[in-house]
Amino acid sequence: MTVAQVGLHSIVYTCTITDLFNPMFCFVMQIDEEVAKLLQLKAKLGGDDGKIQFVLKTPKETLTGKYGEDSKLIYDLKDQGGELLSLRYDLTVPFARYLAMNKITNIKRYHIAKVYRRDNPAMTRGRYREFYQCDFDIAGQYDAMIPDAECLKIVYEILSELDLGDFRIKVNDRRILDGMFAVCGVPDDKFRTICSTVDKLDKMPWEEVKKEMVNEKGLSEEAADQIGEYVSMQGGMDLAERLLQDPKMSQSKQACAGLTDVKLLFSYLQLFQITDKVVFDLSLARGLDYYTGVIYEALLTQAGVAPVVAEAQNGAPGSTEESVSVGSVAGGGRYDGLVGMFDPKGRKVPCVGVSIGIERIFSIMEQKAEACAEKIRTTEVQIMVASAQKNLLEERLRLVTELWNAGIKVQCICIFNPKLLSQLQHCEESGIPLVAILGEQELKDGVVKLRVVATREEVDISRGELVEEIKKRTL
Amino acid sequence: MTVAQVGLHSIVYTCTITDLFNPMFCFVMQIDEEVAKLLQLKAKLGGDDGKIQFVLKTPKETLTGKYGEDSKLIYDLKDQGGELLSLRYDLTVPFARYLAMNKITNIKRYHIAKVYRRDNPAMTRGRYREFYQCDFDIAGQYDAMIPDAECLKIVYEILSELDLGDFRIKVNDRRILDGMFAVCGVPDDKFRTICSTVDKLDKMPWEEVKKEMVNEKGLSEEAADQIGEYVSMQGGMDLAERLLQDPKMSQSKQACAGLTDVKLLFSYLQLFQITDKVVFDLSLARGLDYYTGVIYEALLTQAGVAPVVAEAQNGAPGSTEESVSVGSVAGGGRYDGLVGMFDPKGRKVPCVGVSIGIERIFSIMEQKAEACAEKIRTTEVQIMVASAQKNLLEERLRLVTELWNAGIKVQCICIFNPKLLSQLQHCEESGIPLVAILGEQELKDGVVKLRVVATREEVDISRGELVEEIKKRTL
């Protein structure tokens, strides 16, 4: 489980550059594959021999008809050549297009990159036109629910490792929702619109949701009440089992297929040891059109860590439209039909994926840091080479070079005769833990005065032992 | 020297997200500063209290008038609100804008991100509309040539560490060029255009360059010949010293200032132990308008490693227009006036920076890998959990979980009953070095059969010792 293991820094800051070979704005980045993968891709794209094996489609067309009501947020642009282009709206649709165009039938990758929404920017609410998404997807024909379980394991690992407080992962299935709507008497053509109303349950009480269903969407009160009963249900494998026996629910083949899969999913989640945080929740209804099976969403449950900041930008596809619930930090699901929409022959590649709300997560981490007034180092520099006396710039640079060449992260103030106080202050402000102080006496003695910034303790260290000493003290 | 020390992977794949807080397309990423820095920035931008302290300018205006002839490649776009926007052309101008808007007077940062050129894409020649640049800059009022020398040290370290073959870093100074033009009798208003002609010396013989100067640009033959003499000069500190005594050159105050700085620069380069690869070369003339002092460019000198691929995209600012010489992989210089252009009061912040041609470097590394048919691992997975027998999916997933939880990078095929051969083949293809094979017998004995993919050697390891054994074998 490479993705989840690498920890916050790698997750957030790591990305590779397969997209070097893709000239359009709608592109896919590969991760965990480096030069070799680039070579393979290049070969697939036709390499240097001038023969490109696919016709590049304008991304505008690529994005059309994938997002339903969210489409209004797609960021169109015109280039001077008069082509219609759009900035990508999420990473899922470009990933599917990429698989189809390159005839890739199985791949496991993560991708951290920016997406664009034609929203009114509201910086104070964390709503931007340009923001990051961080996706992990598994594409390929596998046995049911195994990749789906792996996606959930990854979400579990990330949220555990990042120490954001307690969390829950809600799980449901598009087929269970559709089956439920059918057996509750919702007309076929109202499934999607009722689904988006159900989706509001995480921020609206049932009474209001019901009102919207009945008054705005024209559903019968009876149907709404039946839905209300189901969507209040939460549980685990037991609930899936119970619903399979439910006289009404079991009438829907679709619902049964979904429930059987949810049961199977939970058996894998047990093996993965993550059932303590996963809840089968019939009220979970993610808004996007492309989901075909399991859907899920992770929520932080600890009070106080759920900012209104970044409301619409938890990185989960479609979050803007779905109006993310307080504390939602990841979401995703299975989308088995999307790749086929891009393939000329309609060949399907089953996919399941998850989007981690990295911007949301950052704002939560910031709030936590603010709350405990924690001082976080803003530099990796291990040591400052300083001097108390004048005319020692050359000697400072000589020592800097010695340490650089030994792999130490070292800095000095780029001024002929800086004041010792200003050098020490710089260390305190930026969290540099050590100072190597040079003076005429130290140079004569072949030592440096090593100062620990935090304690102000100073000790003479011989030049030859300095590198080891720094490494020991900045492990 | 954080940047140069982190090695290829970090250099190429690492980026942070200050730009989360910037709602426009023209933005700056901060590196080496994490949550704390984000907080500071947020505070500067007005934080959550709704008061934003600067007026966001349309990037169109931001970019106008900075690139000279290159401007035709700026990628304009219109958003639906009717605002004029451009996609950023390089990282230097947005960096300068960022400093000015945030009143930052000193900072050292690197930034890896995409830029956009309204060029005709030619994938087979590595010419894209969207590609990466990788910049390092030092802004701030420091004593002359110290930050400049650090930039060169970084280029030196990167190119040495990446093992791309031998290289040279050419150094010159905009003031020396201008002074040279002046003393050679070039009219003031022809400095820039003659400068771009000089810049062609790396791919055109002097005779042709001279012809362009005389026939196309109307320079006198005499002036051209005098320029020809100077631009053939290469050396080190000694050359700078000699030119300071040159009867003609020494008439120009500007040239003398440049030559004095080049001398000083070389004294620091000596301290940094990098003079073996640095050449003072009077023919180096980078095309962009914003340089004010030292300029430099790094070239690979080894035959055969210089592809035509990525010609216009070595990541150096302005490379498209300047028509990069074969083998150029980095470039930069001092631009002391750019920040002032964005400051309402014209306050200047001296800057020096370098742009590493990461796409160019990648294509060279690919060529090298291709040439030696080197097999590069495309995955970090350490071990595959496999089985030879049927109905062991649960046992495989149990072991996978054990290993995941112990921090091992492990994978299994997401199929109920995969064939052993296909599992082993997958390892060979993707470079997974170990396989843990489970069977009824192994389960009974509490062991796994550990197979080394390369040698096909197999050995039984007890379940309790497996993690240590994997770690030992995949150091």
Tab-separated table of C-alpha atoms in Angstrom, chain A residues 90-394:
chain	number	residue	atom	x	y	z
A	90	ASP	CA	-11.854	17.107	-11.503
A	91	LEU	CA	-9.259	14.375	-11.932
A	92	THR	CA	-11.645	11.480	-12.471
A	93	VAL	CA	-12.962	12.307	-15.911
A	94	PRO	CA	-9.485	13.096	-17.318
A	95	PHE	CA	-8.244	9.810	-15.824
A	96	ALA	CA	-11.011	7.908	-17.590
A	97	ARG	CA	-10.292	9.693	-20.873
A	98	TYR	CA	-6.623	8.851	-20.479
A	99	LEU	CA	-7.324	5.153	-19.930
A	100	ALA	CA	-9.586	5.026	-22.956
A	101	MET	CA	-7.229	6.901	-25.244
A	102	ASN	CA	-4.250	4.812	-24.254
A	103	LYS	CA	-6.181	1.542	-24.117
A	104	ILE	CA	-5.005	0.934	-20.574
A	105	THR	CA	-7.079	-1.786	-18.987
A	106	ASN	CA	-5.522	-1.890	-15.583
A	107	ILE	CA	-3.622	0.592	-13.517
A	108	LYS	CA	-3.351	1.724	-9.925
A	109	ARG	CA	-2.217	5.303	-9.487
A	110	TYR	CA	-2.473	8.412	-7.428
A	111	HIS	CA	-2.546	11.919	-8.781
A	112	ILE	CA	-2.285	15.266	-7.067
A	113	ALA	CA	-3.057	18.249	-9.203
A	114	LYS	CA	-5.160	21.299	-9.636
A	115	VAL	CA	-8.677	21.550	-10.851
A	116	TYR	CA	-10.676	24.610	-11.779
A	117	ARG	CA	-14.205	25.657	-10.941
A	118	ARG	CA	-15.979	28.618	-12.419
A	119	ASP	CA	-17.190	29.605	-9.009
A	120	ASN	CA	-17.214	32.991	-7.422
A	121	PRO	CA	-13.974	32.962	-5.501
A	122	ALA	CA	-14.446	33.637	-1.803
A	123	MET	CA	-11.040	33.413	-0.217
A	124	THR	CA	-12.273	33.947	3.290
A	125	ARG	CA	-14.484	30.910	2.954
A	126	GLY	CA	-11.746	28.893	1.324
A	127	ARG	CA	-13.557	28.847	-1.988
A	128	TYR	CA	-11.153	29.204	-4.873
A	129	ARG	CA	-11.325	28.964	-8.606
A	130	GLU	CA	-8.195	26.867	-8.632
A	131	PHE	CA	-7.519	24.212	-6.032
A	132	TYR	CA	-5.906	20.850	-5.506
A	133	GLN	CA	-7.432	17.434	-5.672
A	134	CYS	CA	-5.673	14.290	-4.602
A	135	ASP	CA	-7.038	11.107	-6.135
A	136	PHE	CA	-6.287	7.423	-5.892
A	137	ASP	CA	-7.895	5.008	-8.346
A	138	ILE	CA	-7.750	1.332	-9.244
A	139	ALA	CA	-8.817	0.453	-12.761
A	140	GLY	CA	-9.169	-3.085	-14.023
A	141	GLN	CA	-11.311	-6.174	-14.142
A	142	TYR	CA	-10.971	-7.720	-10.682
A	143	ASP	CA	-13.145	-9.779	-8.423
A	144	ALA	CA	-15.882	-7.803	-6.732
A	145	MET	CA	-15.135	-5.440	-3.858
A	146	ILE	CA	-11.419	-6.215	-3.441
A	147	PRO	CA	-10.169	-2.961	-4.996
A	148	ASP	CA	-13.068	-1.124	-3.376
A	149	ALA	CA	-11.922	-2.383	0.019
A	150	GLU	CA	-8.363	-1.292	-0.750
A	151	CYS	CA	-9.556	2.256	-1.458
A	152	LEU	CA	-11.249	2.341	1.918
A	153	LYS	CA	-8.141	0.945	3.594
A	154	ILE	CA	-6.155	3.797	2.070
A	155	VAL	CA	-8.589	6.419	3.318
A	156	TYR	CA	-8.450	4.795	6.741
A	157	GLU	CA	-4.656	4.813	6.779
A	158	ILE	CA	-4.349	8.402	5.616
A	159	LEU	CA	-6.835	9.747	8.130
A	160	SER	CA	-5.273	7.681	10.919
A	161	GLU	CA	-1.722	8.726	10.107
A	162	LEU	CA	-2.587	12.391	9.795
A	163	ASP	CA	-4.013	12.340	13.282
A	164	LEU	CA	-6.942	14.600	12.486
A	165	GLY	CA	-9.124	13.214	15.235
A	166	ASP	CA	-11.784	10.553	15.101
A	167	PHE	CA	-13.479	9.842	11.791
A	168	ARG	CA	-16.130	7.707	10.144
A	169	ILE	CA	-16.276	6.370	6.628
A	170	LYS	CA	-19.847	6.141	5.367
A	171	VAL	CA	-20.490	3.529	2.710
A	172	ASN	CA	-23.465	3.018	0.445
A	173	ASP	CA	-24.124	1.787	-3.074
A	174	ARG	CA	-25.719	3.581	-5.990
A	175	ARG	CA	-27.694	0.415	-6.780
A	176	ILE	CA	-29.093	0.256	-3.250
A	177	LEU	CA	-30.208	3.879	-3.564
A	178	ASP	CA	-31.812	3.268	-6.938
A	179	GLY	CA	-33.439	0.056	-5.726
A	180	MET	CA	-34.698	1.837	-2.649
A	181	PHE	CA	-36.170	4.643	-4.750
A	182	ALA	CA	-37.844	2.066	-6.977
A	183	VAL	CA	-39.427	0.073	-4.144
A	184	CYS	CA	-40.504	3.298	-2.415
A	185	GLY	CA	-42.387	4.325	-5.529
A	186	VAL	CA	-40.171	7.102	-6.860
A	187	PRO	CA	-40.739	7.466	-10.616
A	188	ASP	CA	-37.660	6.467	-12.654
A	189	ASP	CA	-37.106	9.945	-14.001
A	190	LYS	CA	-36.947	11.366	-10.501
A	191	PHE	CA	-34.193	9.082	-9.150
A	192	ARG	CA	-31.410	11.607	-9.691
A	193	THR	CA	-33.212	14.617	-8.368
A	194	ILE	CA	-34.476	12.748	-5.292
A	195	CYS	CA	-30.964	11.441	-4.853
A	196	SER	CA	-29.569	14.970	-4.601
A	197	THR	CA	-32.221	15.802	-2.053
A	198	VAL	CA	-31.244	12.754	0.034
A	199	ASP	CA	-27.676	13.985	-0.250
A	200	LYS	CA	-28.648	17.048	1.772
A	201	LEU	CA	-29.400	14.965	4.842
A	202	ASP	CA	-25.972	15.630	6.244
A	203	LYS	CA	-26.744	19.311	6.686
A	204	MET	CA	-30.529	19.472	6.763
A	205	PRO	CA	-32.935	17.717	9.141
A	206	TRP	CA	-35.171	15.033	7.663
A	207	GLU	CA	-38.233	17.241	7.911
A	208	GLU	CA	-36.750	19.771	5.528
A	209	VAL	CA	-35.464	17.106	3.188
A	210	LYS	CA	-38.903	15.579	3.094
A	211	LYS	CA	-40.462	18.970	2.427
A	212	GLU	CA	-38.177	19.441	-0.563
A	213	MET	CA	-39.056	15.980	-1.887
A	214	VAL	CA	-42.771	16.532	-1.564
A	215	ASN	CA	-43.209	20.248	-2.248
A	216	GLU	CA	-40.434	20.959	-4.706
A	217	LYS	CA	-39.916	17.637	-6.398
A	218	GLY	CA	-43.497	16.442	-6.362
A	219	LEU	CA	-42.979	13.135	-4.584
A	220	SER	CA	-45.884	11.574	-2.758
A	221	GLU	CA	-45.781	11.916	1.000
A	222	GLU	CA	-45.999	8.146	1.367
A	223	ALA	CA	-42.967	7.545	-0.863
A	224	ALA	CA	-41.042	10.202	1.028
A	225	ASP	CA	-41.868	8.594	4.358
A	226	GLN	CA	-40.723	5.197	3.129
A	227	ILE	CA	-37.455	6.725	1.966
A	228	GLY	CA	-37.186	8.443	5.333
A	229	GLU	CA	-37.351	5.106	7.075
A	230	TYR	CA	-34.581	3.592	5.009
A	231	VAL	CA	-32.236	6.541	5.050
A	232	SER	CA	-32.224	6.593	8.820
A	233	MET	CA	-30.621	3.172	8.836
A	234	GLN	CA	-26.957	2.729	9.720
A	235	GLY	CA	-24.993	-0.392	10.467
A	236	GLY	CA	-22.511	-2.842	9.142
A	237	MET	CA	-22.646	-6.223	7.480
A	238	ASP	CA	-25.642	-7.082	9.695
A	239	LEU	CA	-27.696	-4.242	8.206
A	240	ALA	CA	-26.901	-5.405	4.667
A	241	GLU	CA	-28.005	-8.879	5.673
A	242	ARG	CA	-31.207	-7.601	7.263
A	243	LEU	CA	-32.090	-5.530	4.209
A	244	LEU	CA	-31.570	-8.548	1.972
A	245	GLN	CA	-34.409	-10.094	3.958
A	246	ASP	CA	-36.475	-6.907	3.919
A	247	PRO	CA	-39.767	-7.725	2.130
A	248	LYS	CA	-39.786	-4.495	0.191
A	249	MET	CA	-36.100	-3.957	-0.500
A	250	SER	CA	-35.561	-7.551	-1.585
A	251	GLN	CA	-38.007	-6.955	-4.439
A	252	SER	CA	-35.363	-4.906	-6.214
A	253	LYS	CA	-32.721	-6.920	-8.024
A	254	GLN	CA	-30.525	-3.874	-8.128
A	255	ALA	CA	-30.775	-3.318	-4.398
A	256	CYS	CA	-29.990	-6.982	-3.761
A	257	ALA	CA	-26.908	-6.818	-5.965
A	258	GLY	CA	-25.749	-3.755	-4.054
A	259	LEU	CA	-26.494	-5.289	-0.667
A	260	THR	CA	-24.670	-8.496	-1.544
A	261	ASP	CA	-21.662	-6.452	-2.558
A	262	VAL	CA	-21.793	-4.381	0.617
A	263	LYS	CA	-21.796	-7.637	2.615
A	264	LEU	CA	-18.789	-8.857	0.685
A	265	LEU	CA	-17.098	-5.482	1.085
A	266	PHE	CA	-17.470	-5.648	4.847
A	267	SER	CA	-15.917	-9.107	4.903
A	268	TYR	CA	-12.806	-7.643	3.268
A	269	LEU	CA	-12.894	-4.624	5.542
A	270	GLN	CA	-12.801	-7.051	8.448
A	271	LEU	CA	-9.705	-8.702	7.003
A	272	PHE	CA	-8.205	-5.240	6.544
A	273	GLN	CA	-9.064	-4.466	10.181
A	274	ILE	CA	-10.879	-1.225	9.477
A	275	THR	CA	-14.516	-1.977	10.302
A	276	ASP	CA	-14.291	0.103	13.478
A	277	LYS	CA	-14.608	3.283	11.418
A	278	VAL	CA	-16.765	2.169	8.501
A	279	VAL	CA	-20.553	2.521	8.573
A	280	PHE	CA	-23.045	1.298	6.018
A	281	ASP	CA	-25.306	4.356	5.820
A	282	LEU	CA	-28.318	4.437	3.519
A	283	SER	CA	-28.491	8.218	3.614
A	284	LEU	CA	-25.169	8.600	1.793
A	285	ALA	CA	-25.949	9.716	-1.743
A	286	ARG	CA	-23.107	11.289	-3.660
A	287	GLY	CA	-24.356	13.583	-6.379
A	288	LEU	CA	-22.260	12.800	-9.420
A	289	ASP	CA	-23.726	10.981	-12.367
A	290	TYR	CA	-20.817	8.663	-13.028
A	291	TYR	CA	-21.002	6.419	-9.965
A	292	THR	CA	-22.342	2.951	-10.658
A	293	GLY	CA	-21.722	0.945	-7.471
A	294	VAL	CA	-20.197	1.460	-4.072
A	295	ILE	CA	-19.914	5.078	-2.890
A	296	TYR	CA	-18.240	6.393	0.255
A	297	GLU	CA	-17.378	9.510	2.120
A	298	ALA	CA	-15.112	10.067	5.104
A	299	LEU	CA	-16.075	12.537	7.808
A	300	LEU	CA	-14.230	13.869	10.790
A	301	THR	CA	-16.428	13.381	13.797
A	302	GLN	CA	-14.519	15.316	16.394
A	303	ALA	CA	-16.198	18.538	17.421
A	304	GLY	CA	-14.287	21.705	16.699
A	305	VAL	CA	-12.203	20.465	13.821
A	306	ALA	CA	-14.782	21.099	11.175
A	307	PRO	CA	-14.197	24.517	9.674
A	308	VAL	CA	-16.544	26.270	7.301
A	309	VAL	CA	-13.388	27.156	5.436
A	310	ALA	CA	-12.892	25.137	2.270
A	311	GLU	CA	-16.529	24.155	2.354
A	312	ALA	CA	-16.847	23.480	-1.313
A	313	GLN	CA	-13.400	22.107	-1.811
A	314	ASN	CA	-12.823	18.943	0.055
A	315	GLY	CA	-11.308	17.536	-3.074
A	316	ALA	CA	-14.081	15.044	-3.469
A	317	PRO	CA	-15.498	15.039	-6.950
A	318	GLY	CA	-18.632	17.051	-7.128
A	319	SER	CA	-18.232	18.508	-3.713
A	320	THR	CA	-19.295	21.939	-4.857
A	321	GLU	CA	-22.713	20.810	-5.943
A	322	GLU	CA	-23.203	18.294	-3.197
A	323	SER	CA	-22.598	20.855	-0.506
A	324	VAL	CA	-20.193	18.897	1.593
A	325	SER	CA	-21.216	18.035	5.083
A	326	VAL	CA	-19.272	19.505	7.924
A	327	GLY	CA	-16.115	17.510	8.355
A	328	SER	CA	-16.129	15.647	5.041
A	329	VAL	CA	-12.523	15.030	4.019
A	330	ALA	CA	-12.639	12.286	1.394
A	331	GLY	CA	-15.091	10.718	-0.978
A	332	GLY	CA	-15.356	8.440	-3.912
A	333	GLY	CA	-16.859	5.334	-5.358
A	334	ARG	CA	-17.084	2.950	-8.243
A	335	TYR	CA	-17.547	4.272	-11.782
A	336	ASP	CA	-17.591	1.357	-14.189
A	337	GLY	CA	-19.105	3.212	-17.132
A	338	LEU	CA	-16.940	6.291	-17.492
A	339	VAL	CA	-14.006	4.857	-19.444
A	340	GLY	CA	-16.412	3.267	-21.936
A	341	MET	CA	-17.876	6.694	-22.692
A	342	PHE	CA	-14.493	7.685	-24.139
A	343	ASP	CA	-13.773	4.481	-26.002
A	344	PRO	CA	-14.857	4.487	-29.641
A	345	LYS	CA	-16.093	0.907	-29.247
A	346	GLY	CA	-17.525	1.526	-25.801
A	347	ARG	CA	-15.150	-0.948	-24.140
A	348	LYS	CA	-15.557	-0.639	-20.408
A	349	VAL	CA	-12.825	-0.549	-17.798
A	350	PRO	CA	-14.207	-0.931	-14.269
A	351	CYS	CA	-12.803	1.713	-11.923
A	352	VAL	CA	-13.011	2.598	-8.288
A	353	GLY	CA	-11.369	5.584	-6.683
A	354	VAL	CA	-11.210	8.073	-3.914
A	355	SER	CA	-10.505	11.765	-3.686
A	356	ILE	CA	-8.747	13.045	-0.594
A	357	GLY	CA	-9.652	16.575	0.415
A	358	ILE	CA	-6.142	17.842	0.891
A	359	GLU	CA	-7.055	21.494	1.062
A	360	ARG	CA	-9.698	20.745	3.630
A	361	ILE	CA	-7.226	18.635	5.560
A	362	PHE	CA	-4.671	21.426	5.475
A	363	SER	CA	-7.083	23.951	6.824
A	364	ILE	CA	-7.950	21.575	9.639
A	365	MET	CA	-4.279	21.051	10.427
A	366	GLU	CA	-3.729	24.791	10.395
A	367	GLN	CA	-6.574	25.304	12.808
A	368	LYS	CA	-5.138	22.664	15.095
A	369	ALA	CA	-1.708	24.259	14.912
A	370	GLU	CA	-3.219	27.656	15.647
A	371	ALA	CA	-5.259	26.283	18.492
A	372	CYS	CA	-2.271	24.861	20.325
A	373	ALA	CA	0.051	27.717	19.256
A	374	GLU	CA	2.442	25.076	18.051
A	375	LYS	CA	5.549	26.429	16.384
A	376	ILE	CA	6.264	24.602	13.176
A	377	ARG	CA	9.656	24.788	11.529
A	378	THR	CA	9.566	26.578	8.238
A	379	THR	CA	12.936	25.381	7.045
A	380	GLU	CA	14.927	22.184	6.825
A	381	VAL	CA	18.182	24.024	7.446
A	382	GLN	CA	20.133	22.217	10.158
A	383	ILE	CA	22.758	24.805	10.923
A	384	MET	CA	23.665	28.434	10.351
A	385	VAL	CA	27.318	29.310	9.854
A	386	ALA	CA	27.793	32.596	11.670
A	387	SER	CA	30.542	34.769	12.979
A	388	ALA	CA	30.858	37.360	15.670
A	389	GLN	CA	33.785	39.143	14.073
A	390	LYS	CA	34.275	41.119	10.883
A	391	ASN	CA	35.940	40.042	7.662
A	392	LEU	CA	35.204	36.372	8.032
A	393	LEU	CA	32.899	35.988	5.030
A	394	GLU	CA	35.426	33.835	3.195
